[in-house]
PDB file of C-alpha atoms in Angstrom:
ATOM      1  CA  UNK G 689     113.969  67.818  24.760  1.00 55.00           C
ATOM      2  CA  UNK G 690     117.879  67.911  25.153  1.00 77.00           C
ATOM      3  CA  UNK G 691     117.776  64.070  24.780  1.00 87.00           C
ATOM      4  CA  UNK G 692     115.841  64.185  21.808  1.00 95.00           C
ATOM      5  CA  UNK G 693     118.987  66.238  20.176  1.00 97.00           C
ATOM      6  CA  UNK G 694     121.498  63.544  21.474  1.00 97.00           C
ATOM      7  CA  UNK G 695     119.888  61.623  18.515  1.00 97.00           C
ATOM      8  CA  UNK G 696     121.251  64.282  15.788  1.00 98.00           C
ATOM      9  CA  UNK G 697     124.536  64.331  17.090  1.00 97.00           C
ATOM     10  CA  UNK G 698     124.776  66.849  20.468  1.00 97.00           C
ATOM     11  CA  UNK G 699     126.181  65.774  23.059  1.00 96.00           C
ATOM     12  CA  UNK G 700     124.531  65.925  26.367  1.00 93.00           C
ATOM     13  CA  UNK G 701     126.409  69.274  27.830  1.00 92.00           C
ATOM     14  CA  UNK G 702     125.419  71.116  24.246  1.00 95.00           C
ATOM     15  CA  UNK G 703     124.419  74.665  25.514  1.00 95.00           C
ATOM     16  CA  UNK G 704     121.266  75.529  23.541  1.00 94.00           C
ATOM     17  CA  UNK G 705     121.764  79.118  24.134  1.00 95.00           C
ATOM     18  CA  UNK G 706     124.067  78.295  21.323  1.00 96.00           C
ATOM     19  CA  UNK G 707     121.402  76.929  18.811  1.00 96.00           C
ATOM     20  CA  UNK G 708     119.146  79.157  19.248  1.00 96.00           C
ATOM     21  CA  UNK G 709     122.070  82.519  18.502  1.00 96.00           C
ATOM     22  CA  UNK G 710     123.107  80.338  15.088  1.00 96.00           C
ATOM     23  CA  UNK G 711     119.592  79.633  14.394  1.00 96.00           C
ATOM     24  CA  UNK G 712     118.329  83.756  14.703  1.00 95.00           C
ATOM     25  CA  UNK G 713     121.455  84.877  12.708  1.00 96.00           C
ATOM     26  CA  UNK G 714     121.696  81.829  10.198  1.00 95.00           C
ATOM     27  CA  UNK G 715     118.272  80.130  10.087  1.00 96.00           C
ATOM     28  CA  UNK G 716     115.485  80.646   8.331  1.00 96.00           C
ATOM     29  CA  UNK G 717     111.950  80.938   9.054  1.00 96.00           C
ATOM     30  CA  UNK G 718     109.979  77.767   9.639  1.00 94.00           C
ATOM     31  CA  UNK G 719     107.063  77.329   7.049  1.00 90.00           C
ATOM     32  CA  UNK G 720     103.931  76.967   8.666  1.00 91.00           C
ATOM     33  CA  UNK G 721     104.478  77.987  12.275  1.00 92.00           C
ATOM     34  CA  UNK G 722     104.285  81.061  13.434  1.00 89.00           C
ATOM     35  CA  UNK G 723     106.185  84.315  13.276  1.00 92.00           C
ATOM     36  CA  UNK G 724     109.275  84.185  11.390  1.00 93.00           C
ATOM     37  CA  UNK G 725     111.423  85.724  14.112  1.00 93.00           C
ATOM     38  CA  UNK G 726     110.724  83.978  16.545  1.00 94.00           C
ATOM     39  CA  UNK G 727     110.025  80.360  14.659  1.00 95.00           C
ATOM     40  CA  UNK G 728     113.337  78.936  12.917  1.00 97.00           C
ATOM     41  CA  UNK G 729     115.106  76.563  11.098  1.00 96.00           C
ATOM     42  CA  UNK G 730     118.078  75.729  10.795  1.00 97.00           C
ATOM     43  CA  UNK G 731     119.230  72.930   8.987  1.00 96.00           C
ATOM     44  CA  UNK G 732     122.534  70.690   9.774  1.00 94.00           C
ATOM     45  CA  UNK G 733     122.713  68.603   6.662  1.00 91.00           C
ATOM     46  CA  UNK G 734     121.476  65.079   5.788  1.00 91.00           C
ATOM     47  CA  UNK G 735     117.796  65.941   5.561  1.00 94.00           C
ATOM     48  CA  UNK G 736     117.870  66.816   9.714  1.00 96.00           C
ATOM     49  CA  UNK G 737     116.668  70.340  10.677  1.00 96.00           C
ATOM     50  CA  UNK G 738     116.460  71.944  13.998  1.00 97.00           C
ATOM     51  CA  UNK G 739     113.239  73.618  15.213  1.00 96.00           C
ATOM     52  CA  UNK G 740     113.954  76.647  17.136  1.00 96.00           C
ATOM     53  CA  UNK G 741     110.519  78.527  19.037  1.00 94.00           C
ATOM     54  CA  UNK G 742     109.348  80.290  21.129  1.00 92.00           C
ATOM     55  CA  UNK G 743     106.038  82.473  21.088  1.00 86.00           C
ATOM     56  CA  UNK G 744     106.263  84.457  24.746  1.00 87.00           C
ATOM     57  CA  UNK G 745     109.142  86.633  24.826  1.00 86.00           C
ATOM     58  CA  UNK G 746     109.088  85.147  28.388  1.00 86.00           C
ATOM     59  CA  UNK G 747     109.317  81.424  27.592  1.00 87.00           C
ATOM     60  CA  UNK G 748     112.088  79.211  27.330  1.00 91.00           C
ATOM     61  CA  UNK G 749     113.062  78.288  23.445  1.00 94.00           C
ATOM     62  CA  UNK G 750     112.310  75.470  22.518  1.00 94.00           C
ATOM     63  CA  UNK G 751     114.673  73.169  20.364  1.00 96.00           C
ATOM     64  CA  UNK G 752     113.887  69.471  18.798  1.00 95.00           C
ATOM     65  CA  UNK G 753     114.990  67.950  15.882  1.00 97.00           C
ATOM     66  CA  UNK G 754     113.302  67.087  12.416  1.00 96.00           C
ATOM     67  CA  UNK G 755     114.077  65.007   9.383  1.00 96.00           C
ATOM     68  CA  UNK G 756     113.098  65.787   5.651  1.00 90.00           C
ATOM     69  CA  UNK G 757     112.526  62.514   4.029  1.00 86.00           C
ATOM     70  CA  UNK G 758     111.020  61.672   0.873  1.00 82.00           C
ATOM     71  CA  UNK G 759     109.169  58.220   1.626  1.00 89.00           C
ATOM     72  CA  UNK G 760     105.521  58.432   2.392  1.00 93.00           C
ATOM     73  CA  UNK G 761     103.559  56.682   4.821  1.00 94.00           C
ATOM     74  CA  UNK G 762      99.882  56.246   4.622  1.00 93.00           C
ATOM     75  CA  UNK G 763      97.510  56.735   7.546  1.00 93.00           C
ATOM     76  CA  UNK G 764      94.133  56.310   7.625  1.00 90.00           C
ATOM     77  CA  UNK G 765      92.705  59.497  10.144  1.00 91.00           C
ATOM     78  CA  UNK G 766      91.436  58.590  13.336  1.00 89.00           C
ATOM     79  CA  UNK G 767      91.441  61.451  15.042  1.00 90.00           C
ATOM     80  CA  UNK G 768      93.536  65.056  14.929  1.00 92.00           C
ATOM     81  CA  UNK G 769      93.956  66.209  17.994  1.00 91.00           C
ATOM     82  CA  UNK G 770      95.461  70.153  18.904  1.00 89.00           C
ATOM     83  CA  UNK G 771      97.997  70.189  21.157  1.00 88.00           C
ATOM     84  CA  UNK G 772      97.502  72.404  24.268  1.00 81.00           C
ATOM     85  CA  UNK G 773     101.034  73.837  24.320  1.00 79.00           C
ATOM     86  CA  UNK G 774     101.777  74.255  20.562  1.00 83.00           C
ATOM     87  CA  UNK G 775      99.147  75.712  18.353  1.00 85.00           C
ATOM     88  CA  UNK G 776     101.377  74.792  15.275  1.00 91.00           C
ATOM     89  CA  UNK G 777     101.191  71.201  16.181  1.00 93.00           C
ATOM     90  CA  UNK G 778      98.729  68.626  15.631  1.00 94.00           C
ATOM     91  CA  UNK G 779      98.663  65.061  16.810  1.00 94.00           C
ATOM     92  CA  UNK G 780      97.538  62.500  13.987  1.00 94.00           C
ATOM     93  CA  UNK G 781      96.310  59.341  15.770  1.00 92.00           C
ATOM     94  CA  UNK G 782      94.994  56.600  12.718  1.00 91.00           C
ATOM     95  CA  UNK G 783      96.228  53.206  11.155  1.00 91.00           C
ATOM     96  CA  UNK G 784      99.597  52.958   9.076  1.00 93.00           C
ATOM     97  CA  UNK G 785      99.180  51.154   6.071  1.00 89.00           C
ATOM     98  CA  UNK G 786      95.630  50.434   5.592  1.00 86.00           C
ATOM     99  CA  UNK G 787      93.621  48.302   2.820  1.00 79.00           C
ATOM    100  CA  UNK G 788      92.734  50.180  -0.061  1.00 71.00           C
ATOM    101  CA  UNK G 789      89.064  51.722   0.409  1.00 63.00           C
ATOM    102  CA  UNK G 790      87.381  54.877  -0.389  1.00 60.00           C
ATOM    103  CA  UNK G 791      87.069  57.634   2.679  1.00 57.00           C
ATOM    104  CA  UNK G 792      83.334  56.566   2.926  1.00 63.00           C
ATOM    105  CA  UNK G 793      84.318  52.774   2.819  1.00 65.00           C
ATOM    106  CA  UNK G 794      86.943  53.192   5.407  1.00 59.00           C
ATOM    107  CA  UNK G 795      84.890  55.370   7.784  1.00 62.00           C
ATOM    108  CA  UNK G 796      82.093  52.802   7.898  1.00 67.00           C
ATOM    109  CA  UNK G 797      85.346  50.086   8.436  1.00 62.00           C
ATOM    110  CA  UNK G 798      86.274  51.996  11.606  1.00 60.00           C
ATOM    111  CA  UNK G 799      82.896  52.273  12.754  1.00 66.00           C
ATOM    112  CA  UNK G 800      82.552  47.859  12.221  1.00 62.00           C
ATOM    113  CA  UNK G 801      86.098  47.670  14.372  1.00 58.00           C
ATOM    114  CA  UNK G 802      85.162  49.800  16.799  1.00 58.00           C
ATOM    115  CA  UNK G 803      81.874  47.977  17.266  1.00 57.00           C
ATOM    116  CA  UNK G 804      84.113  44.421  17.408  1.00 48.00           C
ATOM    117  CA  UNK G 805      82.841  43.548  14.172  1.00 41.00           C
ATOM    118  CA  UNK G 806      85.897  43.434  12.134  1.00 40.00           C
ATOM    119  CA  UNK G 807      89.697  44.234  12.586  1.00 44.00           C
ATOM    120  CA  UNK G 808      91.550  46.623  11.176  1.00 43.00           C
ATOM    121  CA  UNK G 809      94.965  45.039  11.644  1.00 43.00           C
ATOM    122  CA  UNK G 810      93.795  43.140   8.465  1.00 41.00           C
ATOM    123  CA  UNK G 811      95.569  43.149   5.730  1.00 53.00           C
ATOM    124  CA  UNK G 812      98.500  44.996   7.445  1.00 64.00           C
ATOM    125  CA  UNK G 813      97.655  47.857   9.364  1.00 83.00           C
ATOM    126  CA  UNK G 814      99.298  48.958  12.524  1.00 89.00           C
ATOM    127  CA  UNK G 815      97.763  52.187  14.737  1.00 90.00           C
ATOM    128  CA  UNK G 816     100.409  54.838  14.673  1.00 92.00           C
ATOM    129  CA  UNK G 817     100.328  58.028  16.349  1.00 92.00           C
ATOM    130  CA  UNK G 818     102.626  61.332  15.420  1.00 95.00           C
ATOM    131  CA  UNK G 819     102.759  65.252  15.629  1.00 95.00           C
ATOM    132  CA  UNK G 820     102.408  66.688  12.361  1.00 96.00           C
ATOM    133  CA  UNK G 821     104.392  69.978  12.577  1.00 95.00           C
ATOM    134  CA  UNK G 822     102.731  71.710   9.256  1.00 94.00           C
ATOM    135  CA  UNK G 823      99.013  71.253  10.803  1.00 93.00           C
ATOM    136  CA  UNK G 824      98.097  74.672   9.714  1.00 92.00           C
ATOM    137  CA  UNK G 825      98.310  72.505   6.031  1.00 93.00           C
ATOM    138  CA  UNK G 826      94.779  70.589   7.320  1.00 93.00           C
ATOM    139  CA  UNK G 827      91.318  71.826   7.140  1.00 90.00           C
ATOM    140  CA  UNK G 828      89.514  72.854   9.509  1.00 81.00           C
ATOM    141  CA  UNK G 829      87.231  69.110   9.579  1.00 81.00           C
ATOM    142  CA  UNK G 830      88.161  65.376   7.890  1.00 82.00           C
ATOM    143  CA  UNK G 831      86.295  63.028   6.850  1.00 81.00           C
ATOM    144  CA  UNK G 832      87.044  59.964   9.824  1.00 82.00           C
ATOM    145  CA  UNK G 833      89.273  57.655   7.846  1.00 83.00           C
ATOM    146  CA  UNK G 834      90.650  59.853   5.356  1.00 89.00           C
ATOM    147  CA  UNK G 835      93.756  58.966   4.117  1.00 91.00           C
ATOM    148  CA  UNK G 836      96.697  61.577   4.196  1.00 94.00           C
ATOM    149  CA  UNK G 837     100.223  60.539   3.013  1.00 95.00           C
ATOM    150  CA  UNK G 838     102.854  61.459   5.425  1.00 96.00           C
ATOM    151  CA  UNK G 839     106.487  61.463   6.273  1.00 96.00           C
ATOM    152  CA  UNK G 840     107.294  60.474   9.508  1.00 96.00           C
ATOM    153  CA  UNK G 841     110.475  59.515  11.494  1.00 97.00           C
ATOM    154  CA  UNK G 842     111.027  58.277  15.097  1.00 97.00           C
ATOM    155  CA  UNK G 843     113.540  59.690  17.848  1.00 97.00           C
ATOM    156  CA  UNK G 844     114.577  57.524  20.879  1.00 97.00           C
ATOM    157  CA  UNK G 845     113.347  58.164  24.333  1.00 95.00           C
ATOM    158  CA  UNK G 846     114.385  54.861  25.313  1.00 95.00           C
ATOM    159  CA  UNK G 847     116.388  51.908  23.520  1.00 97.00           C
ATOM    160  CA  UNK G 848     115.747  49.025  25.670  1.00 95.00           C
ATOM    161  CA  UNK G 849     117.128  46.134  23.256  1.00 95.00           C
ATOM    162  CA  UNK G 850     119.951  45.990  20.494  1.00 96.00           C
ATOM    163  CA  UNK G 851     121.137  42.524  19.499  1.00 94.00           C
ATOM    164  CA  UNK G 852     120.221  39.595  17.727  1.00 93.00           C
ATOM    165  CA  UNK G 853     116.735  38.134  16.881  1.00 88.00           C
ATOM    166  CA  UNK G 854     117.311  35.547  19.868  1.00 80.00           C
ATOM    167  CA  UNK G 855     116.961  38.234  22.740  1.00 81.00           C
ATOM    168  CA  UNK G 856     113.498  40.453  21.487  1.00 81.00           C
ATOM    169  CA  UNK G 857     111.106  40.491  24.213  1.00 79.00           C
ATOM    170  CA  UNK G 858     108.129  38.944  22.784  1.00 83.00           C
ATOM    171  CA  UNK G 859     109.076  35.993  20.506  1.00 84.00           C
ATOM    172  CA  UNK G 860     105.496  36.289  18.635  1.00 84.00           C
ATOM    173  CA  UNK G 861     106.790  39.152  17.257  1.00 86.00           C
ATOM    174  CA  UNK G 862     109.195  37.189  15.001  1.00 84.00           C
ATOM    175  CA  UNK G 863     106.184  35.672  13.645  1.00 82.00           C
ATOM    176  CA  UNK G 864     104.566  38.187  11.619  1.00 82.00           C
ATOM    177  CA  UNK G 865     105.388  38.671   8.457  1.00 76.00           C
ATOM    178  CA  UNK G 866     106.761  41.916   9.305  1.00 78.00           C
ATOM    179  CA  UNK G 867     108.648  40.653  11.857  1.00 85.00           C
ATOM    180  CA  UNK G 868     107.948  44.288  13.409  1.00 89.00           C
ATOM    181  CA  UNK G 869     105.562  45.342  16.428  1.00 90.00           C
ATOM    182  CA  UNK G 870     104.463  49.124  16.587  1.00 91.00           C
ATOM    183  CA  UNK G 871     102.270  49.983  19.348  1.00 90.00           C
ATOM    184  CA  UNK G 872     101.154  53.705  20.504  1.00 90.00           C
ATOM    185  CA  UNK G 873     102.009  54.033  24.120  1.00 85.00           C
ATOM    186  CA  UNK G 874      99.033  53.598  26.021  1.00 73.00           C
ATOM    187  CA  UNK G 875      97.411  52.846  23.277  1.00 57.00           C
ATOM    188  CA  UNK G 876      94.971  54.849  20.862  1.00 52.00           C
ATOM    189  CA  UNK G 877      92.772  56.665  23.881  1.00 54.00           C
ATOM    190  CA  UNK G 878      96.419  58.771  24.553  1.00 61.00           C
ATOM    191  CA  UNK G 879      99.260  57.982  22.308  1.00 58.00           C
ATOM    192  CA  UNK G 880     100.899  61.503  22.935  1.00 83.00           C
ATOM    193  CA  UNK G 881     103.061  60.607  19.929  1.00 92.00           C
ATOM    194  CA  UNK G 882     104.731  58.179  21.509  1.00 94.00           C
ATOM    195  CA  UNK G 883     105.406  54.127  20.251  1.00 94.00           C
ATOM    196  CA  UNK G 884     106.672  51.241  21.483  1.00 94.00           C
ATOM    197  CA  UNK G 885     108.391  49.459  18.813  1.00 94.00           C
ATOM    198  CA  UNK G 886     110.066  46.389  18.356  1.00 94.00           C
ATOM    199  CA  UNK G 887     111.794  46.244  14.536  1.00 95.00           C
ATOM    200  CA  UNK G 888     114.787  44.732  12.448  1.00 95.00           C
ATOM    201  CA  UNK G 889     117.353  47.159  11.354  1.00 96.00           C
ATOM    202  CA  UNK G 890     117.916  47.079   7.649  1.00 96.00           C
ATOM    203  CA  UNK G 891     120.690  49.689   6.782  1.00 97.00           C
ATOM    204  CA  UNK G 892     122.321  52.126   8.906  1.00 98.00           C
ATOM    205  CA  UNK G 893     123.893  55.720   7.183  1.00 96.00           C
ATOM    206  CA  UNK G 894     126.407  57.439   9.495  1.00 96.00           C
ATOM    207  CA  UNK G 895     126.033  61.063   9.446  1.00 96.00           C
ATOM    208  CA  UNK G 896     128.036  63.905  10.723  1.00 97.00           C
ATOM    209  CA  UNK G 897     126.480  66.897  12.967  1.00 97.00           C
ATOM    210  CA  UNK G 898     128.308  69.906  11.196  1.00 97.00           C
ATOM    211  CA  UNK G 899     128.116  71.834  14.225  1.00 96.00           C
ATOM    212  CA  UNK G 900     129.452  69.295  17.098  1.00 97.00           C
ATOM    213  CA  UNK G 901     131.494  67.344  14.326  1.00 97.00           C
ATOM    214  CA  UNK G 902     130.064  64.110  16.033  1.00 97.00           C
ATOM    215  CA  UNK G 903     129.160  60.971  14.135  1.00 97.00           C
ATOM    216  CA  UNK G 904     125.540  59.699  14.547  1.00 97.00           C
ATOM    217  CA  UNK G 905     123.011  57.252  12.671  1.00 97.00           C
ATOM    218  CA  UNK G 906     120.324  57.429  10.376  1.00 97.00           C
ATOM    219  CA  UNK G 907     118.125  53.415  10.654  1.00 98.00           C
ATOM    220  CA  UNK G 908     116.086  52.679   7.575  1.00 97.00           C
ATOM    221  CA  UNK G 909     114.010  49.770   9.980  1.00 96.00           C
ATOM    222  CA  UNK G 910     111.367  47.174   8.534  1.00 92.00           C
ATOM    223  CA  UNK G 911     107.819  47.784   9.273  1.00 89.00           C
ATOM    224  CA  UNK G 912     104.733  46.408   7.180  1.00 81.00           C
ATOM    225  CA  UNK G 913     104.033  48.177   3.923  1.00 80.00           C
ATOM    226  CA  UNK G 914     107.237  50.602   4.112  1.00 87.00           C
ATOM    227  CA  UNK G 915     110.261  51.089   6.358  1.00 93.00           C
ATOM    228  CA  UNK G 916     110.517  53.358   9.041  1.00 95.00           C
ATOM    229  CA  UNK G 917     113.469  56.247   9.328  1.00 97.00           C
ATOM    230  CA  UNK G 918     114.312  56.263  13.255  1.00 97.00           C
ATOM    231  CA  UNK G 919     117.329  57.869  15.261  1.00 98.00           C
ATOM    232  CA  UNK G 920     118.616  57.038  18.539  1.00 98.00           C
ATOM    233  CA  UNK G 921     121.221  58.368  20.687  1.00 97.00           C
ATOM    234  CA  UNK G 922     125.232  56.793  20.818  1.00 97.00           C
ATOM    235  CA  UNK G 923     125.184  58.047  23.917  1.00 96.00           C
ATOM    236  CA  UNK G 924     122.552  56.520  25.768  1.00 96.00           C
ATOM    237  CA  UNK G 925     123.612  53.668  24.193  1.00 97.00           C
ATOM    238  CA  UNK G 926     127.004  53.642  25.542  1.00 97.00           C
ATOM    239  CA  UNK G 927     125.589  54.618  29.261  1.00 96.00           C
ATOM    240  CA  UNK G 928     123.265  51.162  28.862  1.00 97.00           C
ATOM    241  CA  UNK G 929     126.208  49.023  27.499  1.00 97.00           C
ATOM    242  CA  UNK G 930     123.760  48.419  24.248  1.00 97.00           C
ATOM    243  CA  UNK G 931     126.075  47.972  20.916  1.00 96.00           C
ATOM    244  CA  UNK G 932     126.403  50.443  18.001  1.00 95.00           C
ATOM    245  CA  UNK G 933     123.331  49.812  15.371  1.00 97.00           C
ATOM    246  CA  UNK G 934     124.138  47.803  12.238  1.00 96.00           C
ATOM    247  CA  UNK G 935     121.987  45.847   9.693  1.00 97.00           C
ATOM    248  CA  UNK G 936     120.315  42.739  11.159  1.00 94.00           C
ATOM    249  CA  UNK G 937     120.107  43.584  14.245  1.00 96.00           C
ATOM    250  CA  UNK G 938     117.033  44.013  16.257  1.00 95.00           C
ATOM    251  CA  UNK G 939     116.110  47.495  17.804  1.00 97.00           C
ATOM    252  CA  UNK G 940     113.162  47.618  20.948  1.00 96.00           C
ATOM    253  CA  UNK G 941     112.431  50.781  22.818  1.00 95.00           C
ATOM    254  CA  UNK G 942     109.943  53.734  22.867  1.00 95.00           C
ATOM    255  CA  UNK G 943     110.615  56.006  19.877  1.00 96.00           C
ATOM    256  CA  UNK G 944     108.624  59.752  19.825  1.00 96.00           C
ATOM    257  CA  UNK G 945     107.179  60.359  16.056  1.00 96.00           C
ATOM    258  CA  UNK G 946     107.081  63.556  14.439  1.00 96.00           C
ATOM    259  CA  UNK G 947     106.816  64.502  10.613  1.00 95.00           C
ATOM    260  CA  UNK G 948     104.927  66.180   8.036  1.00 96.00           C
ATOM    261  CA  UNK G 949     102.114  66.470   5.874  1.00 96.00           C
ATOM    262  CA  UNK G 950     103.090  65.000   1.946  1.00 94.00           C
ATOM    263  CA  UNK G 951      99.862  64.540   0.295  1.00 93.00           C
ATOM    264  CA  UNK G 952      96.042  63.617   0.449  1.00 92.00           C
ATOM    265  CA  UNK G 953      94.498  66.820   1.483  1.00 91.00           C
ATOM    266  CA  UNK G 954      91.127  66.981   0.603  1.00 81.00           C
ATOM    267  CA  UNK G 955      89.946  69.969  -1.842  1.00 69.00           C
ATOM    268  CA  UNK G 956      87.779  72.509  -0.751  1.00 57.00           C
ATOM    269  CA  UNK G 957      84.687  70.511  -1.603  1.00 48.00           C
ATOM    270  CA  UNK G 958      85.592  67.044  -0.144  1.00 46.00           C
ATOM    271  CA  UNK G 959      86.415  67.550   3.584  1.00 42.00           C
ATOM    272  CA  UNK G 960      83.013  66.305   4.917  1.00 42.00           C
ATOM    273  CA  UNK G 961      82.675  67.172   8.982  1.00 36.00           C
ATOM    274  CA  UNK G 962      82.959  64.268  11.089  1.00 37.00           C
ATOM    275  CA  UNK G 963      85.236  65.540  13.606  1.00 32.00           C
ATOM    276  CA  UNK G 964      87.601  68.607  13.800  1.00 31.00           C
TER     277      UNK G 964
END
């Protein structure tokens, strides 16, 4: 995951032996994982934490960054599925900004699209896919189509395009109202978190890693219903010759999404079984 850090501002050769000392002696214990020695975080400023765990003394640690953020996203359940090697993780797989139904009314709309009667993509919604990394938040079962309100923010494994409008890879992208294309990698059957994303960059804040004192960017990106909060690494970018992110430009690649739980839990009574 050492590339996934390059996005937050550590350079390549950034000994992680190092993150994990600062983040047993100065962290503090991540909510909703698992023991509090051994599960950390430690945060670097600008909303960004660092996730430091292990749960076999015998493991490597483990070390990825996060990002507190206070928009919300809404996505309509599909399916929450554990995740073999973390059992504080959960993979959300659903639709991003879907119409405005009822659970019952949107499980029975699911059931139509998956049947070819209808499509979901209607009026606006794109299929997402994410780790949630507070899944011990969710009941045990959901009601298929549920809607939970998360935050959510993408980190580069790839930029493949950064430049104008004129050079994005599928022109019919520039034709939606969006102007944005976000697309699970290999689709809904096994996302793995993972999108392929093709999006206009509408600000750019430059942060400051406190501990490397290198610069790195925060893109607010346009997406339908609300902008997405991604990160990407200067230096892959200056290995692939691609230019430094600013407003306007458009940003392609395959971006990993992680975030959290903000709202929409069902009470005790209202989490009906259709899958767990």
């Amino acid at each position: 995951m050492d590339f996934l850090l390059e996005c937050v501002g550590f350079p390549p050769e950034h000994p992680l032996d190092d993150l994990v000392g600062r983040a047993l002696r100065d962290g503090e214990p991540a909510a909703w994982r698992g023991d509090p020695r051994t599960h950390r975080r430690l945060a670097i400023g600008g909303g960004i934490d660092l996730a430091i765990e292990r749960d076999d003394p015998d493991e490597a640690w483990t070390v990825v960054p996060q990002y507190r953020q206070e928009v919300r996203l809404r996505v309509a359940v599909e399916e929450i599925r554990k995740v073999p090697d973390s059992r504080f993780d959960a993979l959300l797989v659903g639709w991003a900004a879907p119409p405005i139904r009822s659970d019952e009314d949107y499980a029975r709309a699911m059931a139509q699209e998956r049947a070819g009667l209808l499509t979901l993509h209607e009026p606006g919604a794109y299929p997402i896919s994410a780790y949630l990394t507070d899944a011990r938040r969710l009941p045990g079962k959901l009601l298929q189509g549920h809607v939970l309100a998360v935050t959510l923010a993408g980190f580069a494994l790839d930029v493949t395009y950064l430049g104008p409008n004129g050079g994005v890879f599928d022109p019919q992208v520039l034709e939606r109202e969006s102007g944005a294309s976000v697309e699970p990698l290999g689709g809904l059957e096994d996302p793995g978190g993972c999108a392929e994303i093709s999006v206009r960059i509408q600000s750019v804040r430059h942060l400051r890693n406190p501990i490397t004192g290198a610069d790195f960017d925060l893109l607010t990106v346009d997406a339908p219903e609300r902008p997405l909060t991604l990160f990407v690494s200067r230096w892959q970018l200056e290995r692939d010759g691609l230019p430094q992110p600013r407003p306007g430009l458009r940003i392609e690649g395959v971006f990993l999404f992680s975030g959290r739980i903000a709202g929409g839990l069902p009470g005790p009574r209202s989490s009906a079984a259709v899958f767990g």
